[in-house]
PDB file of C-alpha atoms in Angstrom:
ATOM      1  CA  MET A   1       0.000   0.000   0.000  1.00  0.00           C
ATOM      2  CA  ARG A   2       1.103   3.554  -0.693  1.00  0.00           C
ATOM      3  CA  ARG A   3       1.372   6.014   2.178  1.00  0.00           C
ATOM      4  CA  PRO A   4      -2.044   7.654   2.728  1.00  0.00           C
ATOM      5  CA  GLU A   5      -2.507  11.403   2.451  1.00  0.00           C
ATOM      6  CA  LYS A   6      -4.997  11.443   5.315  1.00  0.00           C
ATOM      7  CA  ILE A   7      -5.363   9.074   8.253  1.00  0.00           C
ATOM      8  CA  VAL A   8      -8.726   9.746   9.881  1.00  0.00           C
ATOM      9  CA  CYS A   9      -9.231   8.033  13.240  1.00  0.00           C
ATOM     10  CA  VAL A  10     -12.337   7.488  15.345  1.00  0.00           C
ATOM     11  CA  GLY A  11     -12.075   7.618  19.136  1.00  0.00           C
ATOM     12  CA  GLN A  12     -14.000   5.327  21.513  1.00  0.00           C
ATOM     13  CA  ASN A  13     -16.206   3.792  18.843  1.00  0.00           C
ATOM     14  CA  TYR A  14     -16.678   0.385  20.497  1.00  0.00           C
ATOM     15  CA  ARG A  15     -19.258   0.239  23.269  1.00  0.00           C
ATOM     16  CA  ALA A  16     -17.121  -1.984  25.505  1.00  0.00           C
ATOM     17  CA  HIS A  17     -14.018   0.168  25.016  1.00  0.00           C
ATOM     18  CA  THR A  18     -15.955   3.350  25.735  1.00  0.00           C
ATOM     19  CA  ALA A  19     -17.142   1.769  28.992  1.00  0.00           C
ATOM     20  CA  GLU A  20     -13.665   0.610  30.064  1.00  0.00           C
ATOM     21  CA  MET A  21     -12.303   4.128  29.503  1.00  0.00           C
ATOM     22  CA  GLY A  22     -15.066   5.618  31.644  1.00  0.00           C
ATOM     23  CA  GLY A  23     -16.812   7.407  28.792  1.00  0.00           C
ATOM     24  CA  ALA A  24     -20.365   7.629  27.524  1.00  0.00           C
ATOM     25  CA  GLU A  25     -21.711   7.062  24.030  1.00  0.00           C
ATOM     26  CA  LEU A  26     -21.831  10.342  22.101  1.00  0.00           C
ATOM     27  CA  PRO A  27     -24.319  11.374  19.404  1.00  0.00           C
ATOM     28  CA  GLU A  28     -21.561  11.858  16.805  1.00  0.00           C
ATOM     29  CA  PRO A  29     -18.145  10.278  16.206  1.00  0.00           C
ATOM     30  CA  ILE A  30     -15.006  11.753  17.782  1.00  0.00           C
ATOM     31  CA  LEU A  31     -12.512  12.240  14.957  1.00  0.00           C
ATOM     32  CA  PHE A  32      -8.789  12.921  15.159  1.00  0.00           C
ATOM     33  CA  GLY A  33      -5.976  12.621  12.671  1.00  0.00           C
ATOM     34  CA  LYS A  34      -2.552  11.122  12.256  1.00  0.00           C
ATOM     35  CA  PHE A  35       0.134  12.463   9.957  1.00  0.00           C
ATOM     36  CA  ALA A  36       1.145  10.329   6.979  1.00  0.00           C
ATOM     37  CA  VAL A  37       4.620  10.000   8.523  1.00  0.00           C
ATOM     38  CA  CYS A  38       3.049   7.784  11.212  1.00  0.00           C
ATOM     39  CA  ALA A  39       2.301   5.061   8.652  1.00  0.00           C
ATOM     40  CA  ILE A  40       4.565   2.014   8.479  1.00  0.00           C
ATOM     41  CA  GLY A  41       4.172  -1.447   7.016  1.00  0.00           C
ATOM     42  CA  PRO A  42       4.251  -4.972   8.421  1.00  0.00           C
ATOM     43  CA  GLY A  43       7.526  -5.943  10.046  1.00  0.00           C
ATOM     44  CA  GLU A  44       8.704  -2.353  10.482  1.00  0.00           C
ATOM     45  CA  PRO A  45       9.491  -1.303  14.053  1.00  0.00           C
ATOM     46  CA  ILE A  46       7.218   0.759  16.249  1.00  0.00           C
ATOM     47  CA  LEU A  47       9.563   3.250  17.915  1.00  0.00           C
ATOM     48  CA  LEU A  48       8.974   4.056  21.584  1.00  0.00           C
ATOM     49  CA  PRO A  49       9.666   7.768  22.079  1.00  0.00           C
ATOM     50  CA  PRO A  50      11.643   8.828  25.166  1.00  0.00           C
ATOM     51  CA  GLU A  51       9.011  11.521  25.821  1.00  0.00           C
ATOM     52  CA  SER A  52       6.389   8.924  26.825  1.00  0.00           C
ATOM     53  CA  SER A  53       6.220   6.492  29.736  1.00  0.00           C
ATOM     54  CA  HIS A  54       3.196   4.528  28.482  1.00  0.00           C
ATOM     55  CA  VAL A  55       2.589   3.488  24.873  1.00  0.00           C
ATOM     56  CA  ASP A  56      -0.406   1.363  23.889  1.00  0.00           C
ATOM     57  CA  ALA A  57      -1.208  -0.626  20.790  1.00  0.00           C
ATOM     58  CA  GLU A  58      -4.774  -0.522  19.465  1.00  0.00           C
ATOM     59  CA  ALA A  59      -6.113  -3.132  17.040  1.00  0.00           C
ATOM     60  CA  GLU A  60      -8.416  -1.663  14.411  1.00  0.00           C
ATOM     61  CA  LEU A  61     -10.275  -2.336  11.189  1.00  0.00           C
ATOM     62  CA  ALA A  62      -9.224   0.342   8.691  1.00  0.00           C
ATOM     63  CA  VAL A  63     -11.186   1.471   5.647  1.00  0.00           C
ATOM     64  CA  VAL A  64      -9.230   2.324   2.489  1.00  0.00           C
ATOM     65  CA  ILE A  65     -10.858   4.957   0.274  1.00  0.00           C
ATOM     66  CA  GLY A  66     -10.864   4.113  -3.443  1.00  0.00           C
ATOM     67  CA  LYS A  67     -12.558   7.108  -5.095  1.00  0.00           C
ATOM     68  CA  PRO A  68     -12.781  10.845  -4.351  1.00  0.00           C
ATOM     69  CA  ALA A  69     -15.733  11.394  -2.044  1.00  0.00           C
ATOM     70  CA  ARG A  70     -17.353  14.623  -0.904  1.00  0.00           C
ATOM     71  CA  ARG A  71     -20.701  14.580   0.918  1.00  0.00           C
ATOM     72  CA  VAL A  72     -21.377  10.984  -0.045  1.00  0.00           C
ATOM     73  CA  SER A  73     -24.534   9.508   1.464  1.00  0.00           C
ATOM     74  CA  ARG A  74     -24.501   6.628   3.921  1.00  0.00           C
ATOM     75  CA  GLU A  75     -26.381   4.557   1.349  1.00  0.00           C
ATOM     76  CA  ARG A  76     -23.646   5.140  -1.287  1.00  0.00           C
ATOM     77  CA  ALA A  77     -20.671   5.131   1.076  1.00  0.00           C
ATOM     78  CA  LEU A  78     -19.405   1.654   0.177  1.00  0.00           C
ATOM     79  CA  ASP A  79     -19.186   2.710  -3.483  1.00  0.00           C
ATOM     80  CA  VAL A  80     -16.108   4.810  -2.628  1.00  0.00           C
ATOM     81  CA  VAL A  81     -14.384   2.160  -0.478  1.00  0.00           C
ATOM     82  CA  ALA A  82     -11.494   0.227  -2.057  1.00  0.00           C
ATOM     83  CA  GLY A  83     -11.358  -2.278   0.790  1.00  0.00           C
ATOM     84  CA  TYR A  84     -10.083  -2.980   4.274  1.00  0.00           C
ATOM     85  CA  VAL A  85      -6.754  -3.493   6.041  1.00  0.00           C
ATOM     86  CA  CYS A  86      -5.586  -4.021   9.612  1.00  0.00           C
ATOM     87  CA  ALA A  87      -4.290  -0.989  11.476  1.00  0.00           C
ATOM     88  CA  ASN A  88      -2.623  -0.280  14.795  1.00  0.00           C
ATOM     89  CA  ASP A  89      -3.460   3.105  16.323  1.00  0.00           C
ATOM     90  CA  VAL A  90      -0.399   3.325  18.567  1.00  0.00           C
ATOM     91  CA  SER A  91      -0.920   5.863  21.369  1.00  0.00           C
ATOM     92  CA  ALA A  92       1.286   7.548  23.962  1.00  0.00           C
ATOM     93  CA  ARG A  93      -1.381   7.501  26.657  1.00  0.00           C
ATOM     94  CA  ASP A  94       0.317   9.675  29.259  1.00  0.00           C
ATOM     95  CA  LEU A  95       0.713  12.448  26.695  1.00  0.00           C
ATOM     96  CA  GLN A  96      -2.697  11.911  25.114  1.00  0.00           C
ATOM     97  CA  TYR A  97      -4.525  12.428  28.382  1.00  0.00           C
ATOM     98  CA  GLY A  98      -1.981  14.709  30.049  1.00  0.00           C
ATOM     99  CA  ASP A  99      -2.260  17.250  27.232  1.00  0.00           C
ATOM    100  CA  GLY A 100      -6.046  17.331  27.360  1.00  0.00           C
ATOM    101  CA  GLN A 101      -6.178  16.698  23.605  1.00  0.00           C
ATOM    102  CA  TRP A 102      -4.832  13.840  21.531  1.00  0.00           C
ATOM    103  CA  PHE A 103      -2.570  15.406  18.894  1.00  0.00           C
ATOM    104  CA  ARG A 104       0.852  14.782  20.430  1.00  0.00           C
ATOM    105  CA  GLY A 105       0.075  11.368  21.895  1.00  0.00           C
ATOM    106  CA  LYS A 106      -1.136  10.016  18.562  1.00  0.00           C
ATOM    107  CA  ASN A 107       1.395  11.455  16.108  1.00  0.00           C
ATOM    108  CA  PHE A 108       4.860  10.137  16.837  1.00  0.00           C
ATOM    109  CA  GLU A 109       6.511   8.634  13.778  1.00  0.00           C
ATOM    110  CA  THR A 110       5.740   4.888  13.296  1.00  0.00           C
ATOM    111  CA  PHE A 111       2.517   5.183  15.333  1.00  0.00           C
ATOM    112  CA  CYS A 112       0.283   3.756  12.586  1.00  0.00           C
ATOM    113  CA  PRO A 113       1.249   0.325  11.258  1.00  0.00           C
ATOM    114  CA  ILE A 114      -1.041  -0.786   8.414  1.00  0.00           C
ATOM    115  CA  GLY A 115      -1.290  -3.999   6.381  1.00  0.00           C
ATOM    116  CA  PRO A 116      -0.526  -6.836   6.084  1.00  0.00           C
ATOM    117  CA  GLY A 117      -1.004  -6.500   2.305  1.00  0.00           C
ATOM    118  CA  GLU A 118      -3.304  -5.001  -0.267  1.00  0.00           C
ATOM    119  CA  PRO A 119      -6.837  -4.096   0.851  1.00  0.00           C
ATOM    120  CA  VAL A 120      -9.443  -6.858   1.021  1.00  0.00           C
ATOM    121  CA  SER A 121     -12.375  -5.786  -1.114  1.00  0.00           C
ATOM    122  CA  VAL A 122     -15.896  -4.776  -0.158  1.00  0.00           C
ATOM    123  CA  SER A 123     -17.156  -7.682  -2.275  1.00  0.00           C
ATOM    124  CA  GLU A 124     -15.446 -10.016   0.225  1.00  0.00           C
ATOM    125  CA  LEU A 125     -16.109  -8.213   3.525  1.00  0.00           C
ATOM    126  CA  GLY A 126     -19.214  -6.150   2.781  1.00  0.00           C
ATOM    127  CA  ASP A 127     -19.709  -3.274   5.196  1.00  0.00           C
ATOM    128  CA  GLY A 128     -17.163  -4.666   7.672  1.00  0.00           C
ATOM    129  CA  ALA A 129     -19.780  -5.807  10.184  1.00  0.00           C
ATOM    130  CA  GLY A 130     -19.323  -8.924  12.316  1.00  0.00           C
ATOM    131  CA  LEU A 131     -15.530  -9.159  12.026  1.00  0.00           C
ATOM    132  CA  ARG A 132     -13.367 -10.324  14.927  1.00  0.00           C
ATOM    133  CA  VAL A 133     -10.618  -7.842  15.866  1.00  0.00           C
ATOM    134  CA  VAL A 134      -7.711  -9.085  18.016  1.00  0.00           C
ATOM    135  CA  GLN A 135      -4.509  -7.654  19.471  1.00  0.00           C
ATOM    136  CA  ARG A 136      -1.802 -10.014  20.685  1.00  0.00           C
ATOM    137  CA  LEU A 137       1.233  -8.819  22.626  1.00  0.00           C
ATOM    138  CA  ASN A 138       4.072 -11.355  22.580  1.00  0.00           C
ATOM    139  CA  GLY A 139       1.503 -14.010  21.718  1.00  0.00           C
ATOM    140  CA  GLU A 140      -0.898 -13.120  24.553  1.00  0.00           C
ATOM    141  CA  VAL A 141      -4.352 -11.862  23.610  1.00  0.00           C
ATOM    142  CA  LEU A 142      -5.050  -8.384  25.041  1.00  0.00           C
ATOM    143  CA  GLN A 143      -7.955  -7.274  22.857  1.00  0.00           C
ATOM    144  CA  ASP A 144     -10.608  -9.572  21.426  1.00  0.00           C
ATOM    145  CA  GLY A 145     -13.639  -7.786  20.055  1.00  0.00           C
ATOM    146  CA  ASN A 146     -15.995  -7.736  17.115  1.00  0.00           C
ATOM    147  CA  THR A 147     -17.064  -4.932  14.796  1.00  0.00           C
ATOM    148  CA  ARG A 148     -20.687  -5.672  15.649  1.00  0.00           C
ATOM    149  CA  ASP A 149     -19.877  -3.658  18.826  1.00  0.00           C
ATOM    150  CA  LEU A 150     -19.172  -0.504  16.797  1.00  0.00           C
ATOM    151  CA  ILE A 151     -21.257   2.501  17.785  1.00  0.00           C
ATOM    152  CA  PHE A 152     -20.893   4.040  14.304  1.00  0.00           C
ATOM    153  CA  ASP A 153     -20.508   1.574  11.425  1.00  0.00           C
ATOM    154  CA  VAL A 154     -18.360   1.890   8.296  1.00  0.00           C
ATOM    155  CA  PRO A 155     -20.964   3.502   5.989  1.00  0.00           C
ATOM    156  CA  TYR A 156     -21.812   6.067   8.668  1.00  0.00           C
ATOM    157  CA  LEU A 157     -18.144   6.933   9.231  1.00  0.00           C
ATOM    158  CA  VAL A 158     -17.372   7.321   5.534  1.00  0.00           C
ATOM    159  CA  ALA A 159     -20.394   9.581   5.036  1.00  0.00           C
ATOM    160  CA  PHE A 160     -19.652  11.562   8.203  1.00  0.00           C
ATOM    161  CA  ALA A 161     -16.011  12.210   7.289  1.00  0.00           C
ATOM    162  CA  SER A 162     -16.858  13.105   3.688  1.00  0.00           C
ATOM    163  CA  ASN A 163     -19.172  15.834   4.934  1.00  0.00           C
ATOM    164  CA  LEU A 164     -16.176  17.507   6.571  1.00  0.00           C
ATOM    165  CA  PHE A 165     -13.565  17.204   3.797  1.00  0.00           C
ATOM    166  CA  THR A 166     -12.949  15.420   0.528  1.00  0.00           C
ATOM    167  CA  LEU A 167     -11.748  11.863   0.951  1.00  0.00           C
ATOM    168  CA  GLU A 168      -9.117  10.937  -1.640  1.00  0.00           C
ATOM    169  CA  PRO A 169      -8.038   7.527  -2.967  1.00  0.00           C
ATOM    170  CA  GLY A 170      -5.655   5.914  -0.497  1.00  0.00           C
ATOM    171  CA  ASP A 171      -6.973   7.803   2.537  1.00  0.00           C
ATOM    172  CA  LEU A 172      -7.621   5.669   5.610  1.00  0.00           C
ATOM    173  CA  ILE A 173     -10.402   5.698   8.174  1.00  0.00           C
ATOM    174  CA  LEU A 174      -9.480   3.810  11.357  1.00  0.00           C
ATOM    175  CA  THR A 175     -12.797   2.719  12.831  1.00  0.00           C
ATOM    176  CA  GLY A 176     -11.877   2.474  16.528  1.00  0.00           C
ATOM    177  CA  THR A 177     -10.544  -0.191  18.878  1.00  0.00           C
ATOM    178  CA  PRO A 178     -12.256  -2.814  21.057  1.00  0.00           C
ATOM    179  CA  ALA A 179     -11.888  -3.234  24.810  1.00  0.00           C
ATOM    180  CA  GLY A 180      -8.737  -4.596  26.427  1.00  0.00           C
ATOM    181  CA  VAL A 181      -6.195  -1.832  25.813  1.00  0.00           C
ATOM    182  CA  GLY A 182      -3.167  -1.766  28.102  1.00  0.00           C
ATOM    183  CA  TRP A 183      -4.016   1.606  29.668  1.00  0.00           C
ATOM    184  CA  ALA A 184      -7.366   0.279  30.968  1.00  0.00           C
ATOM    185  CA  ARG A 185      -5.889  -2.853  32.587  1.00  0.00           C
ATOM    186  CA  ASP A 186      -4.985  -3.334  36.243  1.00  0.00           C
ATOM    187  CA  PRO A 187      -2.037  -3.321  36.346  1.00  0.00           C
ATOM    188  CA  ARG A 188      -1.530  -1.311  33.195  1.00  0.00           C
ATOM    189  CA  VAL A 189       0.340  -2.906  30.293  1.00  0.00           C
ATOM    190  CA  SER A 190       2.665  -0.692  28.265  1.00  0.00           C
ATOM    191  CA  LEU A 191       4.672  -1.583  25.177  1.00  0.00           C
ATOM    192  CA  LYS A 192       8.366  -2.116  25.847  1.00  0.00           C
ATOM    193  CA  ASP A 193      11.553  -2.628  23.886  1.00  0.00           C
ATOM    194  CA  GLY A 194      11.636  -6.121  22.385  1.00  0.00           C
ATOM    195  CA  ASP A 195       7.872  -6.683  22.292  1.00  0.00           C
ATOM    196  CA  VAL A 196       6.037  -7.940  19.214  1.00  0.00           C
ATOM    197  CA  VAL A 197       2.523  -6.660  18.525  1.00  0.00           C
ATOM    198  CA  GLU A 198       0.072  -8.469  16.266  1.00  0.00           C
ATOM    199  CA  VAL A 199      -3.212  -7.065  14.991  1.00  0.00           C
ATOM    200  CA  GLU A 200      -5.554  -9.579  13.388  1.00  0.00           C
ATOM    201  CA  VAL A 201      -8.835  -8.767  11.692  1.00  0.00           C
ATOM    202  CA  GLU A 202     -11.035 -11.611  10.519  1.00  0.00           C
ATOM    203  CA  GLY A 203     -10.920 -12.020   6.741  1.00  0.00           C
ATOM    204  CA  ILE A 204      -7.873  -9.762   6.343  1.00  0.00           C
ATOM    205  CA  GLY A 205      -4.908 -11.374   8.099  1.00  0.00           C
ATOM    206  CA  VAL A 206      -2.271 -10.574  10.694  1.00  0.00           C
ATOM    207  CA  LEU A 207      -0.261  -7.348  10.915  1.00  0.00           C
ATOM    208  CA  SER A 208       2.893  -7.879  12.984  1.00  0.00           C
ATOM    209  CA  ASN A 209       5.400  -5.259  14.160  1.00  0.00           C
ATOM    210  CA  PRO A 210       8.345  -5.351  16.564  1.00  0.00           C
ATOM    211  CA  VAL A 211       8.701  -2.683  19.239  1.00  0.00           C
ATOM    212  CA  VAL A 212      12.009  -0.856  19.632  1.00  0.00           C
ATOM    213  CA  ALA A 213      13.031   1.914  22.012  1.00  0.00           C
ATOM    214  CA  GLU A 214      13.990   4.991  20.003  1.00  0.00           C
ATOM    215  CA  ARG A 215      17.632   5.823  20.499  1.00  0.00           C
TER     216      ARG A 215
END
């Protein structure tokens, strides 16, 4: 896959994850962005920045835009989707919540692995509903959810984002992450040097990345 121009992310879009983070369901999606420089491929290292003391992985289903889309309707939203890939919305949690907004904690370089290959088409996965989404850390399952738990589904998210700005071919929409993130665990689980993170989405495959302390 080529590096996307825009990486549009959706915060707390799984009911169970929203609950574990102490939030409430909102009437509209929470959107934030990642720079293109965050994007890396399978097997490339996630770099742990020295500025953060807690970095989380987040397993996500990502939508790949295939056609220019501006103010597309929910009913026609899948017409502009090229397919789906796995994504990892890596997050420096202490900075994300310490800053009071998410820009810095989400935008370190390497903080958006995507893959593992070319997008799986809409003809194979439909609207992305009912897909298992898993994160494994060093082989241990941390997140195990299903896209049926999404608050806002893929067609809604594509339509919603396209009402704000034009979606271009290659742009990504990360649809949110299920419950089980390291920050919400007791004790908390943070990525560390030498870890291996796997994101698996049913029907797509496994995206695997090593974790390396930035030096």
